[in-house]
Amino acid sequence: GLYNVYNALATAAAAVALGLPDAAIEAALTGTDAAFGRQEAFAIDDRRVELFLGKNPAGLNQVLSTLLLDPARRVALIALNDGIADGRDISWVWDADFEVAAGRFEHVVVSGTRAEEMALRLKYAEWDESPLAVEPDLPRALDQAIAATPAGETLTVIPTYTAMLTLRDLLARRAGKAPFWQEPARATA
């Protein structure tokens, strides 16, 4: 997304200001991967599944803006939890601009401990109710969303923090990736 371009430019500008060599700056920028759950992608059942963490209105607005750049995205899973790490007060979802994505997706699964409230927020944002499925159970919601995504296409997953941890773990297991807390093996000299 554009916000990651801003982050990369700020990092490069700071590196230039510190006098670091251009080759080192280029190597650092090209060698950077997405952090777990933040625009991370998984290959599941001939589909690409992408996680876009949405934990506050500003970040969620950036995610929605990024998603609007790709008209091929047709299926989404949006998961809203109210765990301690998410914040018990979910009223912040009313400050996110879901209206910009009304009519954008052909199928949407809404999940999490506050799935019904998320569905209500989307209704008020004038999202069509017919493609909305409410499934509070995250594993079942993920299965539904993957099944609704045609082979060869991308499923967009927008979870809050604790929902992302659960979904990321489910996706990592299905894709054969390591859990986020497990360090990759390092080569020895």
Tab-separated table of C-alpha atoms in Angstrom:
chain	number	residue	atom	x	y	z
A	1	GLY	CA	0.000	0.000	0.000
A	2	LEU	CA	0.920	3.642	-0.320
A	3	TYR	CA	1.619	3.893	3.411
A	4	ASN	CA	4.398	1.311	3.009
A	5	VAL	CA	5.882	3.421	0.221
A	6	TYR	CA	5.930	6.334	2.687
A	7	ASN	CA	7.642	4.125	5.288
A	8	ALA	CA	10.253	2.963	2.773
A	9	LEU	CA	10.929	6.523	1.587
A	10	ALA	CA	11.298	7.766	5.165
A	11	THR	CA	13.715	4.950	5.943
A	12	ALA	CA	15.751	5.598	2.802
A	13	ALA	CA	15.838	9.349	3.533
A	14	ALA	CA	17.087	8.693	7.078
A	15	ALA	CA	19.753	6.305	5.757
A	16	VAL	CA	20.914	8.892	3.198
A	17	ALA	CA	21.013	11.569	5.926
A	18	LEU	CA	23.181	9.254	8.035
A	19	GLY	CA	25.562	8.808	5.097
A	20	LEU	CA	24.961	5.099	4.533
A	21	PRO	CA	26.108	3.716	1.168
A	22	ASP	CA	23.492	3.576	-1.599
A	23	ALA	CA	24.134	-0.149	-2.114
A	24	ALA	CA	23.349	-0.852	1.553
A	25	ILE	CA	20.128	1.175	1.365
A	26	GLU	CA	19.050	-0.634	-1.793
A	27	ALA	CA	19.882	-4.039	-0.288
A	28	ALA	CA	17.908	-3.245	2.846
A	29	LEU	CA	14.852	-2.094	0.909
A	30	THR	CA	14.837	-5.019	-1.526
A	31	GLY	CA	15.491	-7.557	1.232
A	32	THR	CA	12.547	-6.533	3.390
A	33	ASP	CA	9.574	-8.867	3.790
A	34	ALA	CA	6.154	-8.164	5.247
A	35	ALA	CA	5.845	-8.598	9.004
A	36	PHE	CA	3.605	-11.428	10.089
A	37	GLY	CA	-0.034	-10.611	9.429
A	38	ARG	CA	0.742	-7.339	7.720
A	39	GLN	CA	0.246	-7.862	3.995
A	40	GLU	CA	1.532	-11.389	4.412
A	41	ALA	CA	0.482	-13.867	1.719
A	42	PHE	CA	-0.229	-17.601	1.847
A	43	ALA	CA	-0.895	-20.188	-0.863
A	44	ILE	CA	-3.929	-22.244	0.172
A	45	ASP	CA	-5.829	-24.677	-2.070
A	46	ASP	CA	-4.829	-22.942	-5.346
A	47	ARG	CA	-5.735	-19.544	-3.904
A	48	ARG	CA	-3.691	-16.643	-2.626
A	49	VAL	CA	-4.749	-15.495	0.849
A	50	GLU	CA	-3.508	-12.063	1.959
A	51	LEU	CA	-3.681	-10.692	5.506
A	52	PHE	CA	-4.126	-6.955	6.043
A	53	LEU	CA	-4.132	-6.069	9.749
A	54	GLY	CA	-6.799	-3.487	10.606
A	55	LYS	CA	-6.369	-2.407	14.212
A	56	ASN	CA	-7.429	1.249	14.199
A	57	PRO	CA	-9.318	3.674	11.915
A	58	ALA	CA	-6.231	5.240	10.320
A	59	GLY	CA	-4.625	1.902	9.499
A	60	LEU	CA	-7.892	0.388	8.331
A	61	ASN	CA	-8.521	3.352	6.025
A	62	GLN	CA	-5.098	2.754	4.466
A	63	VAL	CA	-5.905	-0.940	4.021
A	64	LEU	CA	-9.227	-0.114	2.345
A	65	SER	CA	-7.531	2.412	0.042
A	66	THR	CA	-4.926	-0.192	-0.907
A	67	LEU	CA	-7.570	-2.820	-1.643
A	68	LEU	CA	-9.468	-0.446	-3.915
A	69	LEU	CA	-6.417	-0.335	-6.197
A	70	ASP	CA	-6.999	-3.977	-7.192
A	71	PRO	CA	-10.401	-4.550	-8.841
A	72	ALA	CA	-9.701	-8.301	-9.108
A	73	ARG	CA	-10.315	-8.773	-5.371
A	74	ARG	CA	-13.816	-10.230	-5.059
A	75	VAL	CA	-13.924	-12.098	-1.732
A	76	ALA	CA	-13.109	-10.801	1.744
A	77	LEU	CA	-13.050	-12.055	5.313
A	78	ILE	CA	-13.349	-9.298	7.907
A	79	ALA	CA	-12.779	-10.346	11.525
A	80	LEU	CA	-13.477	-8.094	14.512
A	81	ASN	CA	-12.414	-9.208	17.978
A	82	ASP	CA	-12.619	-7.303	21.245
A	83	GLY	CA	-9.833	-9.000	23.175
A	84	ILE	CA	-7.672	-7.027	25.566
A	85	ALA	CA	-4.965	-6.580	22.910
A	86	ASP	CA	-7.614	-5.257	20.477
A	87	GLY	CA	-9.303	-2.986	22.977
A	88	ARG	CA	-12.669	-3.883	24.465
A	89	ASP	CA	-14.308	-0.796	22.942
A	90	ILE	CA	-14.970	-1.486	19.267
A	91	SER	CA	-16.644	1.841	18.555
A	92	TRP	CA	-13.547	2.794	16.532
A	93	VAL	CA	-14.916	0.792	13.570
A	94	TRP	CA	-17.459	3.594	13.095
A	95	ASP	CA	-14.543	5.981	12.430
A	96	ALA	CA	-13.135	3.800	9.637
A	97	ASP	CA	-14.305	4.701	6.138
A	98	PHE	CA	-15.946	1.433	5.079
A	99	GLU	CA	-18.202	3.463	2.803
A	100	VAL	CA	-15.412	3.726	0.205
A	101	ALA	CA	-15.564	-0.033	-0.341
A	102	ALA	CA	-19.373	-0.410	-0.522
A	103	GLY	CA	-20.245	-2.664	-3.444
A	104	ARG	CA	-16.606	-3.664	-3.839
A	105	PHE	CA	-16.750	-7.356	-2.908
A	106	GLU	CA	-18.971	-10.093	-4.323
A	107	HIS	CA	-18.778	-12.203	-1.163
A	108	VAL	CA	-17.866	-11.160	2.378
A	109	VAL	CA	-17.576	-13.328	5.472
A	110	VAL	CA	-17.716	-11.406	8.754
A	111	SER	CA	-16.262	-13.133	11.799
A	112	GLY	CA	-14.779	-12.749	15.251
A	113	THR	CA	-16.145	-12.196	18.727
A	114	ARG	CA	-17.955	-9.094	17.470
A	115	ALA	CA	-18.999	-10.375	14.040
A	116	GLU	CA	-22.568	-9.125	14.346
A	117	GLU	CA	-21.401	-5.594	15.183
A	118	MET	CA	-19.058	-5.644	12.178
A	119	ALA	CA	-21.926	-6.741	9.932
A	120	LEU	CA	-24.031	-3.873	11.315
A	121	ARG	CA	-21.207	-1.407	10.604
A	122	LEU	CA	-21.013	-2.644	7.002
A	123	LYS	CA	-24.792	-2.330	6.654
A	124	TYR	CA	-24.606	1.316	7.740
A	125	ALA	CA	-21.733	1.798	5.285
A	126	GLU	CA	-24.226	0.727	2.590
A	127	TRP	CA	-22.581	-2.607	1.850
A	128	ASP	CA	-25.042	-4.941	0.161
A	129	GLU	CA	-26.326	-7.474	2.694
A	130	SER	CA	-26.812	-10.300	0.193
A	131	PRO	CA	-23.103	-11.182	-0.139
A	132	LEU	CA	-22.558	-10.948	3.657
A	133	ALA	CA	-22.222	-14.134	5.716
A	134	VAL	CA	-21.850	-13.852	9.489
A	135	GLU	CA	-19.819	-16.666	11.063
A	136	PRO	CA	-18.358	-15.800	14.491
A	137	ASP	CA	-16.119	-18.898	14.580
A	138	LEU	CA	-12.821	-17.937	12.921
A	139	PRO	CA	-11.811	-21.397	11.598
A	140	ARG	CA	-15.256	-21.938	10.055
A	141	ALA	CA	-15.277	-18.409	8.655
A	142	LEU	CA	-11.883	-18.973	7.055
A	143	ASP	CA	-13.111	-22.212	5.494
A	144	GLN	CA	-16.201	-20.426	4.128
A	145	ALA	CA	-14.154	-17.558	2.712
A	146	ILE	CA	-11.634	-19.895	1.046
A	147	ALA	CA	-14.473	-21.962	-0.442
A	148	ALA	CA	-16.079	-18.773	-1.807
A	149	THR	CA	-12.823	-17.696	-3.468
A	150	PRO	CA	-12.442	-19.127	-6.979
A	151	ALA	CA	-9.241	-21.097	-7.626
A	152	GLY	CA	-6.474	-18.838	-8.881
A	153	GLU	CA	-7.902	-15.763	-7.163
A	154	THR	CA	-7.065	-13.882	-3.977
A	155	LEU	CA	-8.927	-13.949	-0.687
A	156	THR	CA	-8.525	-10.709	1.221
A	157	VAL	CA	-8.478	-11.104	5.022
A	158	ILE	CA	-8.841	-8.009	7.216
A	159	PRO	CA	-8.633	-8.961	10.902
A	160	THR	CA	-8.094	-7.060	14.120
A	161	TYR	CA	-4.998	-8.020	16.100
A	162	THR	CA	-6.135	-11.064	18.089
A	163	ALA	CA	-8.176	-12.350	15.136
A	164	MET	CA	-5.056	-11.956	12.990
A	165	LEU	CA	-3.045	-14.097	15.411
A	166	THR	CA	-5.602	-16.901	15.188
A	167	LEU	CA	-6.092	-16.633	11.428
A	168	ARG	CA	-2.374	-16.340	10.746
A	169	ASP	CA	-1.767	-19.510	12.733
A	170	LEU	CA	-4.497	-21.374	10.803
A	171	LEU	CA	-3.134	-20.152	7.474
A	172	ALA	CA	0.480	-20.922	8.349
A	173	ARG	CA	-0.412	-24.505	9.245
A	174	ARG	CA	-2.379	-24.994	6.027
A	175	ALA	CA	0.370	-23.409	3.912
A	176	GLY	CA	3.230	-25.238	5.637
A	177	LYS	CA	4.772	-22.047	7.031
A	178	ALA	CA	6.339	-21.706	10.454
A	179	PRO	CA	4.409	-20.060	13.283
A	180	PHE	CA	5.336	-16.391	13.672
A	181	TRP	CA	7.182	-17.009	16.920
A	182	GLN	CA	9.484	-19.623	15.372
A	183	GLU	CA	12.768	-18.302	14.011
A	184	PRO	CA	13.725	-19.552	10.557
A	185	ALA	CA	16.807	-21.771	10.457
A	186	ARG	CA	19.962	-19.781	9.874
A	187	ALA	CA	22.852	-20.926	7.707
A	188	THR	CA	26.059	-21.538	9.572
A	189	ALA	CA	29.495	-20.749	8.212
